[in-house]
Short mmCIF file of C-alpha atoms and ligand atoms in Angstrom, two decimals:
data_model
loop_
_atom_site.label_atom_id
_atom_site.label_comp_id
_atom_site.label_asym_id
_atom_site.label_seq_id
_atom_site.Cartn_x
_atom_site.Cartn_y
_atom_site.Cartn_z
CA UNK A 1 56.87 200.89 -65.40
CA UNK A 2 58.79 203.07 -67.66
CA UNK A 3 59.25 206.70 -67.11
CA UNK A 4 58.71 207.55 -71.08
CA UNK A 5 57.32 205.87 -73.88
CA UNK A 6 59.11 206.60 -77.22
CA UNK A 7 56.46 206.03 -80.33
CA UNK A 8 58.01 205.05 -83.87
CA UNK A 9 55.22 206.26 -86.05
CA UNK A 10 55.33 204.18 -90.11
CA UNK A 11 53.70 201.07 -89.28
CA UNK A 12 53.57 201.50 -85.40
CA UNK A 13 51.07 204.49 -85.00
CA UNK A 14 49.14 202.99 -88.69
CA UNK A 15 49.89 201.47 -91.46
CA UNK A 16 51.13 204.30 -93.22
CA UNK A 17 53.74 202.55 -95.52
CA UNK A 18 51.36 200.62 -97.86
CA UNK A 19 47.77 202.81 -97.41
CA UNK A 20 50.04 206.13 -97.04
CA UNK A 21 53.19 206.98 -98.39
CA UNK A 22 53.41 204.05 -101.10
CA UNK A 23 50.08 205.25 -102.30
CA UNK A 24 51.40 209.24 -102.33
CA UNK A 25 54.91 208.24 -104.01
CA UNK A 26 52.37 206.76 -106.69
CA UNK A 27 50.27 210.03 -107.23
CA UNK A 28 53.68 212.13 -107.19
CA UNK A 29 55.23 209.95 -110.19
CA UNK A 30 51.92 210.31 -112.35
CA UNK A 31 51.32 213.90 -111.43
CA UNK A 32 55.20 214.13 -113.04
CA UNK A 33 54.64 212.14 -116.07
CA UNK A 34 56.24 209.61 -114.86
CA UNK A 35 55.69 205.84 -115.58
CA UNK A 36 57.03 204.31 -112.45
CA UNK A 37 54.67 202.97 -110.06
CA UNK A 38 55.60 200.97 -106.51
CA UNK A 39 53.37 198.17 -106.26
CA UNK A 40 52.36 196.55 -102.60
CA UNK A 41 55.57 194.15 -103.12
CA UNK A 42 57.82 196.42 -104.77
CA UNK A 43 57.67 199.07 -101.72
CA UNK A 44 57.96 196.28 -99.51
CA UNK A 45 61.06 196.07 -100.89
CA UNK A 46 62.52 199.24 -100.99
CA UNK A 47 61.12 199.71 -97.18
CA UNK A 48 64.85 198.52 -96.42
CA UNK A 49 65.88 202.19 -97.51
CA UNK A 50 64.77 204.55 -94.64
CA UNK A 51 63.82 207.98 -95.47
CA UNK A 52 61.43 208.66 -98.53
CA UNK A 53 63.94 210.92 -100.43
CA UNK A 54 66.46 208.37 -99.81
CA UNK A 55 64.26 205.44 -101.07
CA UNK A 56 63.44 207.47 -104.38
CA UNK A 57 67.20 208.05 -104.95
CA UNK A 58 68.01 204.44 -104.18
CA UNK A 59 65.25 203.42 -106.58
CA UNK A 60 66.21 205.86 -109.66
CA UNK A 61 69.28 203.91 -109.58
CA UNK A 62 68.00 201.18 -111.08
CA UNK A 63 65.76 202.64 -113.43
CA UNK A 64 67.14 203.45 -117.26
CA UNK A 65 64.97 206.25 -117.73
CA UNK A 66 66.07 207.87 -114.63
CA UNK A 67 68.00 211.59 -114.79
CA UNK A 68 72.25 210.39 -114.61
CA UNK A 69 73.36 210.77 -110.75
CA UNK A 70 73.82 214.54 -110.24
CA UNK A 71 72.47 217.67 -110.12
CA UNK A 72 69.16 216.90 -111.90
CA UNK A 73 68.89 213.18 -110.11
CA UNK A 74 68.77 214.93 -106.90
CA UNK A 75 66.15 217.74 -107.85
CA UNK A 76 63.45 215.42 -109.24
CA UNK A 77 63.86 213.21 -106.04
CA UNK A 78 63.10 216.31 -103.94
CA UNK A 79 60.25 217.53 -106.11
CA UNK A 80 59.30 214.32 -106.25
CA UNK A 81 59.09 214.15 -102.26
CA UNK A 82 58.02 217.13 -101.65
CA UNK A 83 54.23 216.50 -103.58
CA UNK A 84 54.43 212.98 -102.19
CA UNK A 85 53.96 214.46 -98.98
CA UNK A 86 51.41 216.75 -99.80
CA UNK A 87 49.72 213.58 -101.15
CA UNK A 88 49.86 212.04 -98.25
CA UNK A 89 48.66 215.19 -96.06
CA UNK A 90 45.41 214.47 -98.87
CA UNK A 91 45.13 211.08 -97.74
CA UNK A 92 45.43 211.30 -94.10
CA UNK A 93 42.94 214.25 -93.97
CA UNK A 94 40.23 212.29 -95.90
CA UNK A 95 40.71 210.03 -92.43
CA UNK A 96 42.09 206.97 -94.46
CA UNK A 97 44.96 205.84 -92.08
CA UNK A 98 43.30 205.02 -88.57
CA UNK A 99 45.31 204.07 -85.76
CA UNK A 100 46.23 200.75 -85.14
CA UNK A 101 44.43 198.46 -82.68
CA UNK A 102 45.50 199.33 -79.09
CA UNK A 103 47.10 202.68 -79.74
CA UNK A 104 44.92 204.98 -78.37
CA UNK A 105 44.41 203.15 -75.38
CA UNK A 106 47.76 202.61 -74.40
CA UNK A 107 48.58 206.52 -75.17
CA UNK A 108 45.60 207.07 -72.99
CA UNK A 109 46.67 204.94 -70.28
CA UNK A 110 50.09 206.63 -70.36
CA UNK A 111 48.82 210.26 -69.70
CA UNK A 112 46.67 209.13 -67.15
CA UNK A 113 49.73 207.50 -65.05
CA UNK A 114 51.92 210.14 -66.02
CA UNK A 115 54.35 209.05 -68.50
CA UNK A 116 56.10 210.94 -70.88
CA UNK A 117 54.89 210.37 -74.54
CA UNK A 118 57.72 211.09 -77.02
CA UNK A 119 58.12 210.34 -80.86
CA UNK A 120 61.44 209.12 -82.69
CA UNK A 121 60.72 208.95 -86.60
CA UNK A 122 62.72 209.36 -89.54
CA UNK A 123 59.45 210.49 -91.36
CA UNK A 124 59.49 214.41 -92.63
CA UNK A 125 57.52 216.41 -89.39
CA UNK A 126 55.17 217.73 -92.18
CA UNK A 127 53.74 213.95 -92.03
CA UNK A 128 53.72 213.67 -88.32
CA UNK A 129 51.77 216.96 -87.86
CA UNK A 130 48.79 215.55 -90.54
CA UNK A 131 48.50 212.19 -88.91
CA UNK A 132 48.91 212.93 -85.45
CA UNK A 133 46.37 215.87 -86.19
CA UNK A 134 43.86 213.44 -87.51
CA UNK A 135 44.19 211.01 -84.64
CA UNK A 136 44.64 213.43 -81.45
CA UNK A 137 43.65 216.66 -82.55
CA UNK A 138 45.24 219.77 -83.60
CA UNK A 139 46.51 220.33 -80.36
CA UNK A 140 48.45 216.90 -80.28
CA UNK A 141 51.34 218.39 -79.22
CA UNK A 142 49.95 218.72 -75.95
CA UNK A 143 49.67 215.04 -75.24
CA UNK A 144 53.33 214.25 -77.40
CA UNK A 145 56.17 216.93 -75.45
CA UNK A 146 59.42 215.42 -77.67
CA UNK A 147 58.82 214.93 -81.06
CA UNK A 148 62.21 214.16 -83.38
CA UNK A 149 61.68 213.91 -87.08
CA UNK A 150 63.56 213.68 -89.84
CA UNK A 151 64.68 217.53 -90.10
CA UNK A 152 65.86 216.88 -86.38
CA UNK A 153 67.92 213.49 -87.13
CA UNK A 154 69.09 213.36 -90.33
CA UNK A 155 70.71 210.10 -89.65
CA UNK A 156 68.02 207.73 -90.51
CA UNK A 157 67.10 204.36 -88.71
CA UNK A 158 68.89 202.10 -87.83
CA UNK A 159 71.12 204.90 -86.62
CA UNK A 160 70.28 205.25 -83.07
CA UNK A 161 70.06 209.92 -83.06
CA UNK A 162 66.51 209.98 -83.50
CA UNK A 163 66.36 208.38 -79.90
CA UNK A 164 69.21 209.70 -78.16
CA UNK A 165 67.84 212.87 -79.32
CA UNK A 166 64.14 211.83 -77.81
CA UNK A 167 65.98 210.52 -74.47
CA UNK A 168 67.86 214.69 -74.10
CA UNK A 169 64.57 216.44 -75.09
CA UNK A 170 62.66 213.57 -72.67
CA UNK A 171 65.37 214.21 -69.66
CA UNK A 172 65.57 210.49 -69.02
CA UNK A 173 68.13 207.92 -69.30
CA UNK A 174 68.16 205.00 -71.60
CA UNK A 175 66.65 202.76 -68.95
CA UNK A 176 63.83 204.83 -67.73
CA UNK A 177 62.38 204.30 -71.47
CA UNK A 178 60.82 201.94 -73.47
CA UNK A 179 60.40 202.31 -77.07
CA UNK A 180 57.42 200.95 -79.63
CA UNK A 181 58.73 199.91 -83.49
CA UNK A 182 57.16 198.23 -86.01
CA UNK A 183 60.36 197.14 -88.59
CA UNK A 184 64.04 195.58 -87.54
CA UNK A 185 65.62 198.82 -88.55
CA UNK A 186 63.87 200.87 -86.31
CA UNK A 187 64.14 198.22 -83.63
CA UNK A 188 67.97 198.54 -83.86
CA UNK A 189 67.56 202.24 -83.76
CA UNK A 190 66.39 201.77 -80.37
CA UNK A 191 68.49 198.77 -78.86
CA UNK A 192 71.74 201.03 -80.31
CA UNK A 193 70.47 203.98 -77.89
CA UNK A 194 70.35 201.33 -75.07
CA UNK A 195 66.72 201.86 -75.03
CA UNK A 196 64.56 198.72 -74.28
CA UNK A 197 61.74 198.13 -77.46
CA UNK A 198 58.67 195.94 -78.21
CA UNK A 199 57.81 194.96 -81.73
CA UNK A 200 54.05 195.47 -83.37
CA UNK A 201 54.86 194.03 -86.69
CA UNK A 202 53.26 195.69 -89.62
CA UNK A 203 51.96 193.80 -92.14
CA UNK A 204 55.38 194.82 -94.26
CA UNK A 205 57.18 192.72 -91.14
CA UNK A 206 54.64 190.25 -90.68
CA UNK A 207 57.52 187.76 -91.03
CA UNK A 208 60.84 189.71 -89.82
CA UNK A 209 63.32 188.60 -87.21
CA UNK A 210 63.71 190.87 -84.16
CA UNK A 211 66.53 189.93 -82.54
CA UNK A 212 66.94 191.76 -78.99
CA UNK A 213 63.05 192.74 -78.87
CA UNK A 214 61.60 192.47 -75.64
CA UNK A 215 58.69 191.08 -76.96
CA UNK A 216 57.07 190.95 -80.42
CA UNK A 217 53.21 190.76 -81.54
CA UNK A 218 50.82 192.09 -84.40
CA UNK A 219 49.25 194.26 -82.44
CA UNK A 220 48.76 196.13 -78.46
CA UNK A 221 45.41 194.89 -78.16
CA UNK A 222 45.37 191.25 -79.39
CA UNK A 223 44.73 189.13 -76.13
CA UNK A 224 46.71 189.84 -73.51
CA UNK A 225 46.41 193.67 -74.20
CA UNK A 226 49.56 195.25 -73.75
CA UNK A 227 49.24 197.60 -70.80
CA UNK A 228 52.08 200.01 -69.38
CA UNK A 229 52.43 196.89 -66.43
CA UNK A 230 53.32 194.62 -69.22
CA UNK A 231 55.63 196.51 -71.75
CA UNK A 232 58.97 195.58 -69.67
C1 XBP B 1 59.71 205.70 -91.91
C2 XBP B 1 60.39 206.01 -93.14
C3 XBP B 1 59.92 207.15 -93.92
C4 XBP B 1 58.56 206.97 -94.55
C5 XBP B 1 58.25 208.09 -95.49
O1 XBP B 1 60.54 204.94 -91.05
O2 XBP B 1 61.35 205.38 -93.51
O3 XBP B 1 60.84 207.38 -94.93
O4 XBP B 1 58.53 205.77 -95.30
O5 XBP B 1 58.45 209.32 -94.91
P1 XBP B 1 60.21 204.84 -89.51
P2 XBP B 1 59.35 210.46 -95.60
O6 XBP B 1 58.91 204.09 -89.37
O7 XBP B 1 61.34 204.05 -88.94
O8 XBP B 1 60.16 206.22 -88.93
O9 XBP B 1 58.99 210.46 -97.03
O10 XBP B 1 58.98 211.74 -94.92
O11 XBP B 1 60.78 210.07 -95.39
MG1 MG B 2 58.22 202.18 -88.59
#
């Protein structure tokens, strides 16, 4: 049994991607006058580019009516970001991103044998506050003690600091952990910090490759449930 258990949290905790964030990036381009819209396809596209400021940079520069690169590129892609999170604080508190099957239990089953919860996201912490809020409680912190976001690891996925940062603030090696991703870049995240990782596909991965998972389904509770026994 592994001493920690290392949570991605876009597609692994919910699926955030298409019923969150693609929806909020939506609301923030209209709110600006702005005629671009991601459809389902389009962000599952784009999905390649980790980071939502990075995705709306990547995506400007393909677009003719886009600001030139500079100065005034990089100041709508902030604005832009910063009210597609509070869009997507809106969403999650109207309680439209449950968890996905098998999360709660297996985060319950962890505290009661003792092992460390930790989270390794390249999401902004504003977004893991709402949703983690919405699904544990405001005191979620209690049950999550390491918690690296994007302000902490400003290397995205598949760059492996998010969870050699999570390992230092968890005080465990590499091989005392086992981590939970949803996509192939945040599966290499984890395999490049030596860090063992099953695979719950999202329904933006339904048809990925995962080389070097230790195991890959759709989700923890289809039968057999994936219990802390099983994860290794
Ligand atoms: C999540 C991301 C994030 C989210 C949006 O990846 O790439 O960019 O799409 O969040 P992971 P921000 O599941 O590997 O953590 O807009 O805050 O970046
Ligand atoms: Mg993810």
């Amino acid at each position: 049994m592994p001493r920690a258990l290392i949570w991605d949290v876009d597609g692994t905790i919910a699926e955030t991607e298409r019923d969150g964030h693609r929806i909020a990036f939506n609301q923030a381009f209209e709110a600006l006058g702005l005629p671009w819209r991601w459809n389902v396809a389009l962000y599952g596209e784009l999905l390649h580019v980790t980071g939502g400021r990075e995705r709306l940079l990547h995506d400007m520069r393909s677009r003719g009516d886009a600001p030139a690169p500079g100065p005034a590129r990089d100041a709508l892609a902030l604005e832009l970001h910063q009210r597609k999170n509070k869009a997507y604080a809106d969403i999650v508190a109207q309680g439209r991103l449950p968890a996905r099957h098998g999360v709660k239990r297996l985060v319950a089953e962890c505290q009661a044998a003792g092992v460390k919860l930790a989270v390794a996201t390249t999401t902004s912490r504003s977004n893991v506050d709402a949703l983690f809020a919405s699904l544990w409680g405001v005191r979620w912190q209690d049950i999550f003690g390491v918690v690296i976001c994007a302000e902490d690891a400003p290397a995205k996925k598949p760059d492996p600091l998010a969870y050699t940062l999570a390992l230092r603030g968890l005080g465990v090696t590499a091989e005392e952990a086992f981590a939970l991703e949803d996509s192939p870049n945040g599966l290499h995240a984890a395999r490049a910090a030596g860090i063992a990782c099953g695979v719950t596909r999202s329904v933006y991965f339904a048809d990925a490759a995962f080389e070097g998972a230790c195991w890959v389904r759709d989700d923890l509770d289809s039968a057999p449930a994936m219990t802390l026994a099983r994860l290794l």
